[in-house]
mmCIF file of C-alpha atoms in Angstrom:
data_model
loop_
_atom_site.group_PDB
_atom_site.id
_atom_site.type_symbol
_atom_site.label_atom_id
_atom_site.label_comp_id
_atom_site.label_asym_id
_atom_site.label_seq_id
_atom_site.Cartn_x
_atom_site.Cartn_y
_atom_site.Cartn_z
ATOM 1 C CA MET A 1 46.722 89.982 -69.129
ATOM 2 C CA ASN A 2 48.544 88.872 -72.296
ATOM 3 C CA THR A 3 48.402 85.308 -73.623
ATOM 4 C CA GLU A 4 51.908 84.308 -72.527
ATOM 5 C CA LEU A 5 51.313 85.557 -68.977
ATOM 6 C CA LYS A 6 47.988 83.704 -68.845
ATOM 7 C CA ASN A 7 49.727 80.516 -69.995
ATOM 8 C CA ALA A 8 52.425 80.946 -67.371
ATOM 9 C CA VAL A 9 49.816 81.472 -64.629
ATOM 10 C CA ARG A 10 47.895 78.388 -65.749
ATOM 11 C CA ALA A 11 51.073 76.311 -65.860
ATOM 12 C CA THR A 12 51.980 77.498 -62.348
ATOM 13 C CA ASP A 13 48.501 76.629 -61.121
ATOM 14 C CA LYS A 14 48.751 73.133 -62.612
ATOM 15 C CA LYS A 15 52.166 72.709 -60.997
ATOM 16 C CA ALA A 16 50.703 73.701 -57.612
ATOM 17 C CA GLN A 17 47.837 71.214 -58.052
ATOM 18 C CA TYR A 18 50.315 68.500 -59.041
ATOM 19 C CA ASP A 19 52.493 69.180 -55.977
ATOM 20 C CA ALA A 20 49.455 69.130 -53.672
ATOM 21 C CA SER A 21 48.337 65.753 -55.055
ATOM 22 C CA ALA A 22 51.871 64.353 -54.701
ATOM 23 C CA LYS A 23 52.010 65.415 -51.047
ATOM 24 C CA ARG A 24 48.592 63.917 -50.338
ATOM 25 C CA LEU A 25 49.748 60.641 -51.898
ATOM 26 C CA LEU A 26 52.958 60.580 -49.868
ATOM 27 C CA GLY A 27 50.901 61.504 -46.796
ATOM 28 C CA GLN A 28 48.759 58.348 -47.016
ATOM 29 C CA LYS A 29 49.477 56.215 -43.954
ATOM 30 C CA SER A 30 49.936 53.117 -46.135
ATOM 31 C CA ILE A 31 52.714 54.934 -48.041
ATOM 32 C CA LEU A 32 54.280 56.472 -44.930
ATOM 33 C CA ALA A 33 54.423 52.992 -43.376
ATOM 34 C CA HIS A 34 56.563 51.767 -46.292
ATOM 35 C CA ILE A 35 58.859 54.759 -45.785
ATOM 36 C CA LEU A 36 59.159 54.025 -42.052
ATOM 37 C CA VAL A 37 60.131 50.372 -42.417
ATOM 38 C CA LYS A 38 62.912 51.254 -44.875
ATOM 39 C CA THR A 39 64.361 54.288 -43.087
ATOM 40 C CA VAL A 40 63.793 54.075 -39.317
ATOM 41 C CA ASP A 41 65.758 51.457 -37.350
ATOM 42 C CA GLU A 42 62.882 50.892 -34.941
ATOM 43 C CA PHE A 43 60.629 49.626 -37.740
ATOM 44 C CA LYS A 44 63.061 47.899 -40.121
ATOM 45 C CA GLY A 45 61.900 44.406 -41.052
ATOM 46 C CA MET A 46 58.322 45.083 -39.964
ATOM 47 C CA ASP A 47 55.394 44.436 -42.305
ATOM 48 C CA PRO A 48 54.252 47.896 -43.505
ATOM 49 C CA LYS A 49 50.644 46.952 -42.744
ATOM 50 C CA ASP A 50 51.616 46.485 -39.097
ATOM 51 C CA ALA A 51 53.551 49.747 -39.038
ATOM 52 C CA ILE A 52 50.447 51.734 -40.027
ATOM 53 C CA SER A 53 48.996 51.371 -36.527
ATOM 54 C CA TYR A 54 52.001 53.187 -35.034
ATOM 55 C CA ILE A 55 51.301 56.366 -37.032
ATOM 56 C CA GLU A 56 49.254 58.573 -34.721
ATOM 57 C CA GLY A 57 46.401 60.770 -35.844
ATOM 58 C CA LYS A 58 46.229 62.366 -39.244
ATOM 59 C CA PRO A 59 49.506 63.544 -40.805
ATOM 60 C CA TYR A 60 49.830 67.312 -41.176
ATOM 61 C CA ILE A 61 50.223 68.091 -44.889
ATOM 62 C CA SER A 62 51.450 71.581 -45.863
ATOM 63 C CA THR A 63 49.859 73.127 -42.764
ATOM 64 C CA VAL A 64 52.626 73.505 -40.149
ATOM 65 C CA PRO A 65 54.775 76.651 -40.559
ATOM 66 C CA ILE A 66 58.540 76.210 -40.335
ATOM 67 C CA GLU A 67 59.243 79.725 -39.009
ATOM 68 C CA PRO A 68 60.365 79.967 -35.358
ATOM 69 C CA GLY A 69 57.500 80.707 -33.004
ATOM 70 C CA LEU A 70 54.819 79.589 -35.451
ATOM 71 C CA SER A 71 55.215 75.803 -35.357
ATOM 72 C CA ASN A 72 53.425 75.392 -32.021
ATOM 73 C CA ILE A 73 50.066 76.145 -30.511
ATOM 74 C CA SER A 74 49.637 76.530 -26.791
ATOM 75 C CA LEU A 75 46.342 77.590 -25.256
ATOM 76 C CA GLU A 76 44.125 77.106 -22.248
ATOM 77 C CA LYS A 77 40.722 75.462 -22.629
ATOM 78 C CA ASP A 78 38.447 74.433 -19.760
ATOM 79 C CA GLY A 79 41.351 74.867 -17.386
ATOM 80 C CA GLN A 80 43.603 72.515 -19.354
ATOM 81 C CA ARG A 81 46.726 73.372 -21.322
ATOM 82 C CA LEU A 82 46.425 72.222 -24.930
ATOM 83 C CA VAL A 83 49.538 71.948 -27.096
ATOM 84 C CA GLY A 84 50.313 70.670 -30.582
ATOM 85 C CA PHE A 85 51.495 71.631 -34.054
ATOM 86 C CA ASN A 86 50.138 74.943 -35.300
ATOM 87 C CA SER A 87 47.894 74.027 -38.222
ATOM 88 C CA GLU A 88 44.922 76.220 -37.357
ATOM 89 C CA ASN A 89 46.050 79.593 -38.733
ATOM 90 C CA ALA A 90 46.500 78.804 -42.425
ATOM 91 C CA ASP A 91 44.887 82.076 -43.517
ATOM 92 C CA VAL A 92 46.724 84.247 -40.986
ATOM 93 C CA ASN A 93 50.071 82.646 -41.872
ATOM 94 C CA GLU A 94 49.456 82.559 -45.616
ATOM 95 C CA GLY A 95 52.630 82.682 -47.690
ATOM 96 C CA LEU A 96 54.867 81.106 -45.045
ATOM 97 C CA VAL A 97 57.076 78.112 -45.798
ATOM 98 C CA ARG A 98 55.577 74.925 -44.377
ATOM 99 C CA PHE A 99 56.678 71.374 -43.750
ATOM 100 C CA ASP A 100 55.413 69.089 -46.537
ATOM 101 C CA ILE A 101 54.362 66.286 -44.187
ATOM 102 C CA VAL A 102 54.756 65.983 -40.401
ATOM 103 C CA PHE A 103 53.381 63.276 -38.128
ATOM 104 C CA TYR A 104 53.881 61.559 -34.769
ATOM 105 C CA VAL A 105 54.825 57.893 -34.544
ATOM 106 C CA ARG A 106 54.325 55.771 -31.434
ATOM 107 C CA MET A 107 57.365 53.587 -30.748
ATOM 108 C CA LYS A 108 57.115 49.841 -30.178
ATOM 109 C CA ASP A 109 57.364 50.243 -26.400
ATOM 110 C CA GLY A 110 53.948 51.930 -26.534
ATOM 111 C CA LEU A 111 55.201 54.848 -24.434
ATOM 112 C CA SER A 112 57.642 57.046 -26.346
ATOM 113 C CA GLN A 113 57.007 58.939 -29.556
ATOM 114 C CA MET A 114 59.056 60.235 -32.434
ATOM 115 C CA ILE A 115 58.355 62.983 -34.975
ATOM 116 C CA VAL A 116 58.766 62.292 -38.684
ATOM 117 C CA ASN A 117 58.910 64.855 -41.470
ATOM 118 C CA VAL A 118 58.795 63.895 -45.167
ATOM 119 C CA GLU A 119 59.806 66.401 -47.870
ATOM 120 C CA ALA A 120 59.497 65.902 -51.644
ATOM 121 C CA GLN A 121 61.790 67.670 -54.133
ATOM 122 C CA LYS A 122 61.475 67.410 -57.921
ATOM 123 C CA ASP A 123 65.275 67.617 -58.168
ATOM 124 C CA GLU A 124 68.336 68.817 -56.285
ATOM 125 C CA PRO A 125 68.105 72.641 -56.117
ATOM 126 C CA ASN A 126 70.782 74.905 -57.574
ATOM 127 C CA GLY A 127 70.256 77.928 -55.331
ATOM 128 C CA TYR A 128 71.419 76.262 -52.115
ATOM 129 C CA LYS A 129 72.802 72.986 -50.768
ATOM 130 C CA ILE A 130 69.823 70.766 -49.988
ATOM 131 C CA LEU A 131 71.524 69.130 -46.999
ATOM 132 C CA ASN A 132 71.808 72.556 -45.356
ATOM 133 C CA ARG A 133 68.057 72.968 -45.699
ATOM 134 C CA ALA A 134 67.459 69.481 -44.291
ATOM 135 C CA ILE A 135 69.635 70.334 -41.263
ATOM 136 C CA PHE A 136 67.580 73.484 -40.698
ATOM 137 C CA TYR A 137 64.321 71.541 -40.909
ATOM 138 C CA VAL A 138 65.405 68.815 -38.499
ATOM 139 C CA SER A 139 66.740 71.461 -36.094
ATOM 140 C CA ARG A 140 63.375 73.239 -36.172
ATOM 141 C CA LEU A 141 61.604 69.972 -35.422
ATOM 142 C CA ILE A 142 63.829 69.600 -32.361
ATOM 143 C CA SER A 143 63.615 73.200 -31.091
ATOM 144 C CA SER A 144 59.868 73.539 -31.729
ATOM 145 C CA GLN A 145 59.197 70.794 -29.185
ATOM 146 C CA LYS A 146 59.889 73.167 -26.287
ATOM 147 C CA GLU A 147 56.627 74.073 -24.566
ATOM 148 C CA ARG A 148 54.827 71.647 -26.864
ATOM 149 C CA ASP A 149 56.366 68.238 -26.144
ATOM 150 C CA PHE A 150 58.441 69.251 -23.122
ATOM 151 C CA GLU A 151 58.424 72.174 -20.704
ATOM 152 C CA ASN A 152 61.128 74.312 -19.124
ATOM 153 C CA SER A 153 64.370 72.299 -18.768
ATOM 154 C CA SER A 154 62.972 68.786 -19.247
ATOM 155 C CA TYR A 155 65.395 68.094 -22.109
ATOM 156 C CA ASP A 156 65.254 64.353 -21.478
ATOM 157 C CA ASP A 157 61.717 64.485 -22.893
ATOM 158 C CA ILE A 158 62.880 65.621 -26.345
ATOM 159 C CA LYS A 159 61.450 63.277 -28.953
ATOM 160 C CA ARG A 160 63.591 61.671 -31.620
ATOM 161 C CA VAL A 161 63.173 63.329 -35.024
ATOM 162 C CA TYR A 162 63.536 62.066 -38.596
ATOM 163 C CA SER A 163 63.519 64.413 -41.575
ATOM 164 C CA ILE A 164 63.235 62.304 -44.746
ATOM 165 C CA TRP A 165 63.892 63.951 -48.116
ATOM 166 C CA VAL A 166 62.778 62.396 -51.397
ATOM 167 C CA CYS A 167 64.638 63.953 -54.345
ATOM 168 C CA MET A 168 63.522 63.032 -57.871
ATOM 169 C CA ASN A 169 65.393 63.112 -61.192
ATOM 170 C CA MET A 170 68.738 62.115 -59.700
ATOM 171 C CA GLU A 171 71.496 60.270 -61.580
ATOM 172 C CA GLU A 172 71.124 57.128 -59.472
ATOM 173 C CA ASN A 173 69.026 55.602 -56.698
ATOM 174 C CA THR A 174 70.585 56.435 -53.345
ATOM 175 C CA MET A 175 69.843 56.589 -49.626
ATOM 176 C CA ASN A 176 71.923 58.253 -46.914
ATOM 177 C CA HIS A 177 71.360 58.331 -43.148
ATOM 178 C CA ILE A 178 72.935 61.441 -41.615
ATOM 179 C CA HIS A 179 73.076 61.567 -37.828
ATOM 180 C CA LEU A 180 75.156 62.531 -34.802
ATOM 181 C CA THR A 181 78.329 60.618 -33.887
ATOM 182 C CA ASN A 182 80.639 60.757 -30.861
ATOM 183 C CA ASP A 183 84.405 60.970 -31.424
ATOM 184 C CA ASN A 184 86.600 60.572 -28.366
ATOM 185 C CA VAL A 185 89.257 63.233 -28.947
ATOM 186 C CA ILE A 186 90.792 63.142 -25.457
ATOM 187 C CA GLY A 187 89.897 60.516 -22.880
ATOM 188 C CA PHE A 188 86.936 58.174 -22.826
ATOM 189 C CA TYR A 189 84.330 59.910 -20.683
ATOM 190 C CA GLU A 190 80.817 58.789 -21.562
ATOM 191 C CA TRP A 191 78.554 61.823 -21.698
ATOM 192 C CA LYS A 192 74.940 61.049 -20.869
ATOM 193 C CA GLY A 193 72.337 61.766 -23.510
ATOM 194 C CA LYS A 194 70.829 60.480 -26.746
ATOM 195 C CA LEU A 195 72.801 60.659 -29.954
ATOM 196 C CA ASP A 196 69.848 59.307 -31.944
ATOM 197 C CA LEU A 197 67.607 62.378 -31.457
ATOM 198 C CA LEU A 198 68.516 63.991 -34.777
ATOM 199 C CA ASN A 199 68.229 62.030 -38.037
ATOM 200 C CA ILE A 200 68.212 63.028 -41.701
ATOM 201 C CA VAL A 201 67.513 60.537 -44.480
ATOM 202 C CA MET A 202 68.230 61.614 -48.057
ATOM 203 C CA ILE A 203 66.560 59.449 -50.733
ATOM 204 C CA GLY A 204 67.577 59.990 -54.354
ATOM 205 C CA LEU A 205 65.275 58.670 -57.083
ATOM 206 C CA ALA A 206 66.748 58.010 -60.515
ATOM 207 C CA GLU A 207 64.644 58.890 -63.557
ATOM 208 C CA LYS A 208 64.477 55.236 -64.616
ATOM 209 C CA LEU A 209 62.231 53.141 -62.392
ATOM 210 C CA PRO A 210 64.227 50.288 -60.769
ATOM 211 C CA GLY A 211 63.077 46.673 -60.726
ATOM 212 C CA HIS A 212 61.168 45.326 -57.755
ATOM 213 C CA ASP A 213 63.823 43.853 -55.508
ATOM 214 C CA GLU A 214 64.454 44.265 -51.785
ATOM 215 C CA ARG A 215 67.326 46.745 -52.196
ATOM 216 C CA TYR A 216 65.304 49.235 -54.244
ATOM 217 C CA GLU A 217 61.839 48.357 -52.965
ATOM 218 C CA LEU A 218 61.152 51.823 -51.533
ATOM 219 C CA HIS A 219 62.699 53.579 -54.539
ATOM 220 C CA ARG A 220 60.396 51.715 -56.923
ATOM 221 C CA LEU A 221 57.294 52.575 -54.887
ATOM 222 C CA LEU A 222 58.172 56.267 -54.532
ATOM 223 C CA GLY A 223 59.375 56.472 -58.132
ATOM 224 C CA ALA A 224 56.073 55.039 -59.365
ATOM 225 C CA LEU A 225 54.030 57.386 -57.170
ATOM 226 C CA LEU A 226 55.848 60.512 -58.359
ATOM 227 C CA SER A 227 56.530 59.525 -61.966
ATOM 228 C CA GLN A 228 55.320 61.826 -64.726
ATOM 229 C CA GLU A 229 55.778 59.087 -67.298
ATOM 230 C CA LEU A 230 53.635 56.195 -66.025
ATOM 231 C CA THR A 231 49.938 55.955 -66.831
ATOM 232 C CA ILE A 232 47.217 55.785 -64.201
ATOM 233 C CA ASP A 233 46.832 52.023 -64.657
ATOM 234 C CA GLU A 234 50.600 51.436 -64.476
ATOM 235 C CA LYS A 235 50.853 53.378 -61.233
ATOM 236 C CA LEU A 236 47.857 51.681 -59.633
ATOM 237 C CA ASN A 237 49.143 48.271 -60.706
ATOM 238 C CA ILE A 238 52.485 48.862 -58.981
ATOM 239 C CA ILE A 239 50.900 50.334 -55.853
ATOM 240 C CA GLY A 240 48.163 47.742 -55.495
ATOM 241 C CA ASN A 241 49.564 44.508 -56.926
ATOM 242 C CA GLU A 242 53.280 44.784 -56.204
ATOM 243 C CA TYR A 243 53.003 46.410 -52.780
ATOM 244 C CA ASP A 244 49.618 45.071 -51.703
ATOM 245 C CA ILE A 245 48.410 48.558 -50.806
ATOM 246 C CA PHE A 246 44.647 48.968 -50.701
ATOM 247 C CA ILE A 247 43.675 51.480 -53.392
ATOM 248 C CA GLU A 248 41.395 53.875 -51.565
ATOM 249 C CA ASP A 249 39.320 56.358 -53.539
ATOM 250 C CA SER A 250 41.589 59.181 -52.348
ATOM 251 C CA ILE A 251 44.665 57.389 -53.736
ATOM 252 C CA ARG A 252 42.974 56.681 -57.051
ATOM 253 C CA GLU A 253 41.810 60.302 -57.295
ATOM 254 C CA ASP A 254 45.246 61.813 -56.596
ATOM 255 C CA VAL A 255 46.984 59.393 -58.982
ATOM 256 C CA SER A 256 44.476 60.387 -61.669
ATOM 257 C CA VAL A 257 44.964 64.097 -60.991
ATOM 258 C CA MET A 258 48.769 63.770 -61.132
ATOM 259 C CA CYS A 259 48.714 61.857 -64.409
ATOM 260 C CA ASN A 260 46.298 64.286 -66.042
ATOM 261 C CA LEU A 261 48.182 67.328 -64.769
ATOM 262 C CA SER A 262 51.610 66.003 -65.766
ATOM 263 C CA GLN A 263 50.301 65.594 -69.303
ATOM 264 C CA GLY A 264 48.807 69.079 -69.182
ATOM 265 C CA ILE A 265 51.997 70.613 -67.781
ATOM 266 C CA GLU A 266 54.056 68.949 -70.514
ATOM 267 C CA GLU A 267 51.718 70.120 -73.268
ATOM 268 C CA LYS A 268 51.569 73.645 -71.821
ATOM 269 C CA GLY A 269 55.365 73.720 -71.602
ATOM 270 C CA ILE A 270 55.633 72.721 -75.261
ATOM 271 C CA GLU A 271 53.048 75.351 -76.181
ATOM 272 C CA ILE A 272 54.867 78.097 -74.253
ATOM 273 C CA GLY A 273 58.237 77.002 -75.642
ATOM 274 C CA ARG A 274 56.886 77.059 -79.182
ATOM 275 C CA ALA A 275 55.443 80.560 -78.655
ATOM 276 C CA GLU A 276 58.719 81.840 -77.219
ATOM 277 C CA GLY A 277 60.639 80.297 -80.142
ATOM 278 C CA GLU A 278 58.385 81.994 -82.676
ATOM 279 C CA ALA A 279 58.798 85.338 -80.921
ATOM 280 C CA MET A 280 62.572 84.969 -81.030
ATOM 281 C CA VAL A 281 62.579 84.170 -84.765
ATOM 282 C CA LYS A 282 60.386 87.185 -85.518
ATOM 283 C CA GLN A 283 62.713 89.439 -83.544
ATOM 284 C CA ILE A 284 65.708 88.049 -85.442
ATOM 285 C CA ILE A 285 63.946 88.783 -88.753
ATOM 286 C CA LEU A 286 63.307 92.391 -87.728
ATOM 287 C CA ASN A 287 66.883 92.845 -86.499
ATOM 288 C CA MET A 288 68.301 91.453 -89.771
ATOM 289 C CA HIS A 289 65.998 93.705 -91.819
ATOM 290 C CA ASN A 290 67.009 96.775 -89.790
ATOM 291 C CA ASN A 291 70.652 95.920 -90.406
ATOM 292 C CA GLY A 292 70.268 95.856 -94.175
ATOM 293 C CA PHE A 293 69.866 92.141 -94.903
ATOM 294 C CA THR A 294 67.783 91.274 -98.000
ATOM 295 C CA THR A 295 64.597 89.248 -97.806
ATOM 296 C CA GLU A 296 66.361 86.346 -99.565
ATOM 297 C CA GLN A 297 69.173 86.356 -96.986
ATOM 298 C CA ILE A 298 66.678 86.405 -94.125
ATOM 299 C CA VAL A 299 64.752 83.468 -95.660
ATOM 300 C CA THR A 300 67.983 81.489 -95.971
ATOM 301 C CA VAL A 301 68.975 82.076 -92.341
ATOM 302 C CA THR A 302 65.561 81.598 -90.671
ATOM 303 C CA GLY A 303 63.978 78.985 -92.940
ATOM 304 C CA LYS A 304 60.775 81.041 -93.181
ATOM 305 C CA ASP A 305 58.797 81.577 -96.384
ATOM 306 C CA VAL A 306 59.193 84.867 -98.259
ATOM 307 C CA GLU A 307 55.573 85.776 -97.516
ATOM 308 C CA GLU A 308 56.024 85.158 -93.759
ATOM 309 C CA VAL A 309 59.148 87.315 -93.677
ATOM 310 C CA GLU A 310 57.452 90.131 -95.578
ATOM 311 C CA VAL A 311 54.414 90.072 -93.291
ATOM 312 C CA ILE A 312 56.637 90.402 -90.208
ATOM 313 C CA ILE A 313 58.750 93.183 -91.756
ATOM 314 C CA GLU A 314 55.688 95.150 -92.831
ATOM 315 C CA GLY A 315 54.348 94.928 -89.285
ATOM 316 C CA LYS A 316 51.099 93.270 -90.292
ATOM 317 C CA GLU A 317 51.587 90.727 -87.519
ATOM 318 C CA PRO A 318 52.562 91.982 -84.038
ATOM 319 C CA VAL A 319 55.776 90.647 -82.565
ATOM 320 C CA PRO A 320 55.171 88.989 -79.154
ATOM 321 C CA MET A 321 57.315 90.485 -76.373
#
């Protein structure tokens, strides 16, 4: 394996480690509680510390496949039917796309539940419209409930779903709630059912961290968590002192990993960029030489020393490809 390929593999590995740490941070119940109270009507105005108790079990982080037929488990054990999210076959389903974070939330009435999905994006993708992907995800969270959260035709048992997308490196701090509406086109018949079952929340984080005020409270917390610019101490200060979040060892560890990796990714990117730039200059020198340019002309155009140009032309130094 050549040096450039090794560097690319290492950079990819660091990126994967960084993403995993970011998801674990977002998947902390203390962080998810802050997201809930700023995005879900049921919990708005609640103290995040109180909202933590409504998050049931341990959030599923990068374990539940999105593909139809693979999101659920249904099996018989000791004569009882057991159902839930499919998070047991990670090896069998290796390579599949998975939800970043999925968890159940008990509603204030103590009886009903909702399902919340949180997705983190480093920026708005170019290959597709991100809202289309969000609609697919929230639709899967609805359809995958059949035979897991309700059976046969018990559609009244469908749980409300929120798919919350956090997109970094946006031009401004934004938040949109996208949901179903009912337009009376002809007549005023009131169809029975729940319009609040399907919810998408798009959160845009600007590169510059906003001040700590009520309007941008969630943006500042998420921006600090995911920032590649802040130091470990700066992040922990915002998380612990400004938001009164207890800094568990797992939070401290993931913040440390993210800060160290972001520095490593940046340095590796500079290193790879520098290597690619040098390779391009060397190729230009060879092309100019093959087209009859003099050494002096090549030096003038490239800014290289005469000795460097001569070494490259004579082939004493291999040209990276």
